[in-house]
Amino acid sequence: MMRLPTLHARNVPLAVTSGLFCLMFAYGSISYKGFFSLQVFLNLLIDNAFLIVAAVGMTFVILSGGIDLSIGAVAALTTMVSAMLVQQHHWSLWAATPLVLGIGTLFGLVMGVLIHVFKLQPFIVTLGGMFLARGLCYVLSIDSISITDPLYTALSQHKIMLGADAFISVNVVIALLVLAAAVFIAHYSRFGRTIYAMGGNERSASLMGLPVGRSKILVYTLSGFCSALCGVMLTFYMLSGYGLHAQGMELDAIAAVVIGGTLLTGGSGYVAGTLVGVLILGIIQSLIMFDGGFSSWWTRIAVGALLCLFCIMQGALKRKKGVAGA
């Protein structure tokens, strides 16, 4: 008798997430006219490209067993610095972007050093980083700074055509390149294997001779870089810098990572699952928009309910794994 292939426990969350996205898209296609189209799907990527990049950085942090609450604030600071340099000091895009990416990377590096060297809790360190970055935004300006630079405007409005009617933005290309690089780093590099080992058991990873300290610092450095890149993409999307940009993005990123199948305790998950998690957040918003009868706050309610369900599922799978191991 032929046996059906069984699904490994660590793949169950990703399979459930992918199936849920397909069901949601199918429901929207049946319920709302015009929902079933390539452009509606591509709009999910266009509207959430910057969140994909932020969530990729958060995925590495959570896989390592940590947390980063500063990504939204660092992204906002990036928009402010970019807008001031380009709009008020007339820097070129190519000069301002490396500088703001360096600032975000430095932010992550400093937090990583504080966490590793001084053995501080990631929650407290990154919370402090969040307050510092958000406060610096208002030191620079309490008002929104609009960007009217011709190159910024051209990149913001540029459409990359995929056929006669479908298109994507420059931000989508950046997000997909970052995602591809992240998949390679997580699953095909020594650094990625070290992160998984750290998240599973940091002490065991140290005893195996893995560079735990250096990798932990690099994880937060990478998250800082992704946060700054998210901020650059946000300036393309919003054409402005503002201290209130990306407010709550760290929570959206955590939700996307967990819904995408990554264990909140670390050590298990897939970067590709994070993409699906972001798409689920986007499709919930699209369904509510197409319906027209619900407030936008229902997006938060739906995401909160999904997050609770996935946390319960992760807990059940972890207990099952523990029983099986015993």
Tab-separated table of C-alpha atoms in Angstrom:
chain	number	residue	atom	x	y	z
A	1	MET	CA	0.000	0.000	0.000
A	2	MET	CA	1.430	3.378	-1.044
A	3	ARG	CA	2.028	5.809	1.843
A	4	LEU	CA	1.251	9.494	1.402
A	5	PRO	CA	4.162	11.858	2.093
A	6	THR	CA	4.007	13.421	5.549
A	7	LEU	CA	4.620	17.095	6.249
A	8	HIS	CA	7.443	17.839	8.677
A	9	ALA	CA	6.299	19.751	11.766
A	10	ARG	CA	8.569	22.717	11.019
A	11	ASN	CA	6.927	23.124	7.595
A	12	VAL	CA	3.353	23.128	8.929
A	13	PRO	CA	3.162	26.895	9.743
A	14	LEU	CA	4.443	27.863	6.279
A	15	ALA	CA	2.038	25.443	4.606
A	16	VAL	CA	-0.880	26.807	6.652
A	17	THR	CA	0.125	30.409	5.876
A	18	SER	CA	0.404	29.733	2.135
A	19	GLY	CA	-2.929	27.901	2.104
A	20	LEU	CA	-4.578	30.741	4.010
A	21	PHE	CA	-3.319	33.302	1.499
A	22	CYS	CA	-4.676	31.224	-1.399
A	23	LEU	CA	-8.051	30.890	0.344
A	24	MET	CA	-8.228	34.652	0.984
A	25	PHE	CA	-7.362	35.449	-2.622
A	26	ALA	CA	-9.920	32.912	-3.848
A	27	TYR	CA	-12.573	34.411	-1.555
A	28	GLY	CA	-11.840	37.913	-2.829
A	29	SER	CA	-11.942	36.716	-6.441
A	30	ILE	CA	-15.371	35.127	-5.928
A	31	SER	CA	-16.860	37.912	-3.812
A	32	TYR	CA	-15.647	41.093	-5.506
A	33	LYS	CA	-15.624	42.026	-9.155
A	34	GLY	CA	-12.179	42.922	-10.448
A	35	PHE	CA	-10.333	41.306	-7.532
A	36	PHE	CA	-9.071	38.379	-9.590
A	37	SER	CA	-6.372	40.100	-11.619
A	38	LEU	CA	-2.599	40.148	-11.831
A	39	GLN	CA	-2.484	43.847	-10.955
A	40	VAL	CA	-4.390	43.338	-7.685
A	41	PHE	CA	-1.763	40.794	-6.658
A	42	LEU	CA	1.084	43.058	-7.793
A	43	ASN	CA	-0.468	45.931	-5.820
A	44	LEU	CA	0.077	43.849	-2.684
A	45	LEU	CA	3.791	43.937	-3.463
A	46	ILE	CA	3.796	47.622	-4.478
A	47	ASP	CA	2.033	48.780	-1.303
A	48	ASN	CA	4.065	46.573	1.049
A	49	ALA	CA	7.525	46.474	-0.554
A	50	PHE	CA	9.118	48.531	2.239
A	51	LEU	CA	7.491	46.302	4.877
A	52	ILE	CA	8.948	43.224	3.158
A	53	VAL	CA	12.460	44.633	3.575
A	54	ALA	CA	11.857	45.579	7.221
A	55	ALA	CA	10.349	42.161	7.924
A	56	VAL	CA	13.343	40.399	6.340
A	57	GLY	CA	15.625	42.111	8.863
A	58	MET	CA	13.228	41.198	11.660
A	59	THR	CA	13.196	37.565	10.492
A	60	PHE	CA	16.939	37.226	11.062
A	61	VAL	CA	16.627	38.817	14.505
A	62	ILE	CA	13.765	36.534	15.577
A	63	LEU	CA	15.478	33.445	14.121
A	64	SER	CA	18.457	34.241	16.360
A	65	GLY	CA	16.187	34.400	19.405
A	66	GLY	CA	16.074	38.197	19.694
A	67	ILE	CA	13.718	41.079	18.950
A	68	ASP	CA	14.131	44.521	17.381
A	69	LEU	CA	11.659	47.253	18.300
A	70	SER	CA	13.605	50.047	16.616
A	71	ILE	CA	12.984	49.335	12.922
A	72	GLY	CA	10.045	51.714	12.464
A	73	ALA	CA	11.832	54.567	14.207
A	74	VAL	CA	15.066	54.008	12.249
A	75	ALA	CA	13.042	53.961	9.012
A	76	ALA	CA	11.374	57.257	9.997
A	77	LEU	CA	14.748	58.801	10.859
A	78	THR	CA	16.006	57.698	7.447
A	79	THR	CA	13.121	59.470	5.714
A	80	MET	CA	13.812	62.652	7.682
A	81	VAL	CA	17.554	62.704	6.983
A	82	SER	CA	17.015	61.844	3.311
A	83	ALA	CA	14.393	64.564	2.894
A	84	MET	CA	16.534	67.197	4.622
A	85	LEU	CA	19.659	66.372	2.634
A	86	VAL	CA	17.905	66.178	-0.741
A	87	GLN	CA	15.290	68.897	-0.335
A	88	GLN	CA	16.941	71.463	1.913
A	89	HIS	CA	20.665	70.908	1.308
A	90	HIS	CA	20.335	69.867	-2.348
A	91	TRP	CA	22.279	66.629	-2.087
A	92	SER	CA	21.851	64.133	-4.901
A	93	LEU	CA	19.979	60.894	-4.298
A	94	TRP	CA	23.191	58.920	-4.906
A	95	ALA	CA	25.050	60.869	-2.207
A	96	ALA	CA	22.291	60.904	0.426
A	97	THR	CA	21.277	57.233	0.166
A	98	PRO	CA	24.654	55.671	1.154
A	99	LEU	CA	24.857	58.061	4.116
A	100	VAL	CA	21.412	57.178	5.513
A	101	LEU	CA	22.046	53.468	4.928
A	102	GLY	CA	25.264	53.889	6.907
A	103	ILE	CA	23.395	55.624	9.734
A	104	GLY	CA	20.875	52.785	9.993
A	105	THR	CA	23.619	50.157	9.853
A	106	LEU	CA	25.543	51.975	12.600
A	107	PHE	CA	22.388	52.082	14.737
A	108	GLY	CA	22.044	48.316	14.436
A	109	LEU	CA	25.753	47.757	15.098
A	110	VAL	CA	25.680	49.780	18.319
A	111	MET	CA	22.587	47.943	19.568
A	112	GLY	CA	24.181	44.588	18.706
A	113	VAL	CA	27.328	45.497	20.642
A	114	LEU	CA	25.292	46.600	23.670
A	115	ILE	CA	23.298	43.366	23.603
A	116	HIS	CA	26.309	41.068	23.223
A	117	VAL	CA	29.112	42.796	25.108
A	118	PHE	CA	27.072	44.094	28.054
A	119	LYS	CA	24.630	41.133	28.096
A	120	LEU	CA	21.602	43.425	27.961
A	121	GLN	CA	18.125	42.291	26.963
A	122	PRO	CA	17.349	42.931	23.260
A	123	PHE	CA	13.882	44.197	24.201
A	124	ILE	CA	15.308	46.991	26.394
A	125	VAL	CA	18.177	47.939	24.067
A	126	THR	CA	16.021	48.140	20.945
A	127	LEU	CA	13.286	49.949	22.864
A	128	GLY	CA	15.898	52.547	23.779
A	129	GLY	CA	16.975	52.656	20.133
A	130	MET	CA	13.371	53.243	19.120
A	131	PHE	CA	12.985	56.208	21.489
A	132	LEU	CA	16.347	57.645	20.409
A	133	ALA	CA	15.666	57.398	16.659
A	134	ARG	CA	12.100	58.706	16.953
A	135	GLY	CA	13.281	61.580	19.146
A	136	LEU	CA	16.000	62.508	16.653
A	137	CYS	CA	13.307	62.794	13.988
A	138	TYR	CA	11.637	65.612	15.922
A	139	VAL	CA	14.965	67.257	16.696
A	140	LEU	CA	15.467	67.553	12.939
A	141	SER	CA	11.934	68.808	12.278
A	142	ILE	CA	8.477	68.522	13.793
A	143	ASP	CA	6.898	69.017	10.357
A	144	SER	CA	6.720	66.815	7.300
A	145	ILE	CA	9.342	67.599	4.633
A	146	SER	CA	8.048	67.064	1.095
A	147	ILE	CA	10.483	65.848	-1.558
A	148	THR	CA	10.161	67.491	-4.965
A	149	ASP	CA	13.534	66.430	-6.363
A	150	PRO	CA	13.017	65.407	-10.040
A	151	LEU	CA	14.962	62.131	-9.710
A	152	TYR	CA	13.064	61.105	-6.565
A	153	THR	CA	9.772	61.917	-8.276
A	154	ALA	CA	10.741	60.022	-11.425
A	155	LEU	CA	11.754	56.904	-9.468
A	156	SER	CA	8.613	57.113	-7.352
A	157	GLN	CA	6.323	57.265	-10.372
A	158	HIS	CA	8.277	54.904	-12.635
A	159	LYS	CA	6.318	51.819	-13.704
A	160	ILE	CA	8.065	48.617	-14.762
A	161	MET	CA	5.589	47.035	-17.160
A	162	LEU	CA	4.848	43.308	-16.988
A	163	GLY	CA	2.757	42.903	-20.100
A	164	ALA	CA	0.155	45.270	-21.452
A	165	ASP	CA	-1.743	46.134	-18.258
A	166	ALA	CA	0.314	44.966	-15.270
A	167	PHE	CA	3.211	46.823	-13.680
A	168	ILE	CA	5.403	46.981	-10.591
A	169	SER	CA	7.401	49.790	-8.982
A	170	VAL	CA	11.128	50.212	-8.350
A	171	ASN	CA	10.480	49.400	-4.684
A	172	VAL	CA	9.188	45.937	-5.623
A	173	VAL	CA	12.408	45.160	-7.504
A	174	ILE	CA	14.464	46.255	-4.487
A	175	ALA	CA	12.318	44.173	-2.122
A	176	LEU	CA	12.570	41.027	-4.262
A	177	LEU	CA	16.361	41.405	-4.583
A	178	VAL	CA	16.655	41.783	-0.798
A	179	LEU	CA	14.402	38.756	-0.307
A	180	ALA	CA	16.482	36.623	-2.693
A	181	ALA	CA	19.709	37.653	-0.935
A	182	ALA	CA	18.132	36.907	2.457
A	183	VAL	CA	17.037	33.416	1.368
A	184	PHE	CA	20.588	32.658	0.230
A	185	ILE	CA	22.147	34.010	3.434
A	186	ALA	CA	19.696	32.197	5.722
A	187	HIS	CA	19.773	28.794	4.064
A	188	TYR	CA	23.054	28.535	2.149
A	189	SER	CA	25.674	30.343	4.247
A	190	ARG	CA	27.564	29.624	7.462
A	191	PHE	CA	26.201	32.826	8.959
A	192	GLY	CA	22.647	31.612	8.340
A	193	ARG	CA	23.317	28.207	9.900
A	194	THR	CA	24.826	29.942	12.928
A	195	ILE	CA	21.690	32.074	13.347
A	196	TYR	CA	19.459	28.984	13.342
A	197	ALA	CA	21.747	27.282	15.849
A	198	MET	CA	21.731	30.368	18.099
A	199	GLY	CA	17.949	30.513	18.053
A	200	GLY	CA	17.681	26.819	18.866
A	201	ASN	CA	20.110	26.898	21.795
A	202	GLU	CA	22.702	29.650	22.143
A	203	ARG	CA	24.771	27.759	24.710
A	204	SER	CA	24.967	24.668	22.525
A	205	ALA	CA	25.936	26.821	19.546
A	206	SER	CA	28.801	28.304	21.589
A	207	LEU	CA	29.975	24.857	22.690
A	208	MET	CA	30.051	23.774	19.036
A	209	GLY	CA	32.532	26.567	18.360
A	210	LEU	CA	30.178	28.735	16.315
A	211	PRO	CA	30.890	32.514	16.324
A	212	VAL	CA	27.811	33.357	18.408
A	213	GLY	CA	28.928	36.808	19.595
A	214	ARG	CA	29.978	38.064	16.185
A	215	SER	CA	26.836	36.641	14.573
A	216	LYS	CA	24.582	38.281	17.158
A	217	ILE	CA	26.146	41.673	16.462
A	218	LEU	CA	25.845	41.085	12.700
A	219	VAL	CA	22.157	40.164	13.049
A	220	TYR	CA	21.289	43.543	14.576
A	221	THR	CA	23.605	45.316	12.121
A	222	LEU	CA	21.727	43.640	9.263
A	223	SER	CA	18.406	44.622	10.821
A	224	GLY	CA	19.582	48.244	11.058
A	225	PHE	CA	20.578	48.189	7.387
A	226	CYS	CA	17.200	46.737	6.376
A	227	SER	CA	15.406	49.372	8.472
A	228	ALA	CA	17.335	52.173	6.758
A	229	LEU	CA	16.692	50.666	3.310
A	230	CYS	CA	13.021	50.430	4.265
A	231	GLY	CA	13.156	54.161	5.052
A	232	VAL	CA	14.714	54.942	1.666
A	233	MET	CA	11.943	52.956	-0.043
A	234	LEU	CA	9.383	54.757	2.104
A	235	THR	CA	10.612	58.106	0.776
A	236	PHE	CA	10.034	56.798	-2.764
A	237	TYR	CA	6.535	55.691	-1.753
A	238	MET	CA	5.528	58.787	0.267
A	239	LEU	CA	7.825	61.423	-1.307
A	240	SER	CA	8.334	62.948	2.123
A	241	GLY	CA	10.191	62.634	5.383
A	242	TYR	CA	8.230	62.723	8.630
A	243	GLY	CA	8.751	61.674	12.231
A	244	LEU	CA	5.426	59.818	12.238
A	245	HIS	CA	6.274	57.670	9.210
A	246	ALA	CA	6.493	53.916	9.890
A	247	GLN	CA	4.745	54.232	13.250
A	248	GLY	CA	3.941	50.708	14.437
A	249	MET	CA	5.904	49.110	11.593
A	250	GLU	CA	7.939	47.045	14.049
A	251	LEU	CA	4.708	45.394	15.197
A	252	ASP	CA	3.589	44.773	11.605
A	253	ALA	CA	6.985	43.218	10.857
A	254	ILE	CA	6.795	40.941	13.915
A	255	ALA	CA	3.254	39.916	12.947
A	256	ALA	CA	4.341	39.148	9.362
A	257	VAL	CA	7.301	37.078	10.562
A	258	VAL	CA	5.219	35.038	13.026
A	259	ILE	CA	2.293	34.567	10.620
A	260	GLY	CA	4.905	33.554	8.022
A	261	GLY	CA	5.832	30.576	10.186
A	262	THR	CA	8.919	31.698	12.119
A	263	LEU	CA	8.954	30.655	15.764
A	264	LEU	CA	8.919	33.689	18.045
A	265	THR	CA	11.390	31.881	20.309
A	266	GLY	CA	13.822	31.494	17.391
A	267	GLY	CA	15.593	28.635	15.655
A	268	SER	CA	12.901	27.676	13.147
A	269	GLY	CA	11.309	29.380	10.168
A	270	TYR	CA	11.797	30.460	6.573
A	271	VAL	CA	12.523	33.850	5.031
A	272	ALA	CA	10.105	33.018	2.203
A	273	GLY	CA	7.385	32.571	4.811
A	274	THR	CA	7.875	36.194	5.841
A	275	LEU	CA	6.944	37.270	2.302
A	276	VAL	CA	3.709	35.286	2.554
A	277	GLY	CA	3.067	36.826	5.984
A	278	VAL	CA	3.403	40.335	4.545
A	279	LEU	CA	1.114	39.410	1.644
A	280	ILE	CA	-1.515	38.173	4.102
A	281	LEU	CA	-1.422	41.523	5.920
A	282	GLY	CA	-1.822	43.224	2.547
A	283	ILE	CA	-4.659	41.031	1.309
A	284	ILE	CA	-6.633	41.554	4.533
A	285	GLN	CA	-6.438	45.294	3.893
A	286	SER	CA	-7.416	44.800	0.228
A	287	LEU	CA	-10.442	42.669	1.127
A	288	ILE	CA	-11.656	45.303	3.585
A	289	MET	CA	-11.112	48.038	0.979
A	290	PHE	CA	-12.990	46.127	-1.742
A	291	ASP	CA	-15.867	45.426	0.653
A	292	GLY	CA	-16.201	49.091	1.627
A	293	GLY	CA	-18.439	48.346	4.596
A	294	PHE	CA	-15.765	48.019	7.253
A	295	SER	CA	-13.472	50.513	8.950
A	296	SER	CA	-9.742	50.227	8.268
A	297	TRP	CA	-9.327	49.326	11.944
A	298	TRP	CA	-10.753	45.895	11.123
A	299	THR	CA	-7.376	45.189	9.508
A	300	ARG	CA	-5.762	45.398	12.947
A	301	ILE	CA	-8.470	43.216	14.480
A	302	ALA	CA	-8.030	40.540	11.811
A	303	VAL	CA	-4.229	40.610	12.078
A	304	GLY	CA	-4.435	40.373	15.865
A	305	ALA	CA	-6.739	37.361	15.663
A	306	LEU	CA	-4.483	35.656	13.118
A	307	LEU	CA	-1.408	36.359	15.222
A	308	CYS	CA	-3.005	34.762	18.274
A	309	LEU	CA	-4.035	31.702	16.246
A	310	PHE	CA	-0.541	31.241	14.836
A	311	CYS	CA	1.044	31.634	18.276
A	312	ILE	CA	-1.302	28.935	19.605
A	313	MET	CA	-0.420	26.690	16.656
A	314	GLN	CA	3.299	27.245	17.216
A	315	GLY	CA	2.907	26.392	20.903
A	316	ALA	CA	1.011	23.199	20.054
A	317	LEU	CA	3.661	22.131	17.519
A	318	LYS	CA	6.451	22.860	19.997
A	319	ARG	CA	4.756	20.772	22.691
A	320	LYS	CA	4.188	17.953	20.199
A	321	LYS	CA	7.857	18.077	19.197
A	322	GLY	CA	8.865	17.992	22.874
A	323	VAL	CA	6.670	14.955	23.540
A	324	ALA	CA	8.036	13.201	20.448
A	325	GLY	CA	11.613	13.984	21.534
A	326	ALA	CA	10.927	12.582	25.011
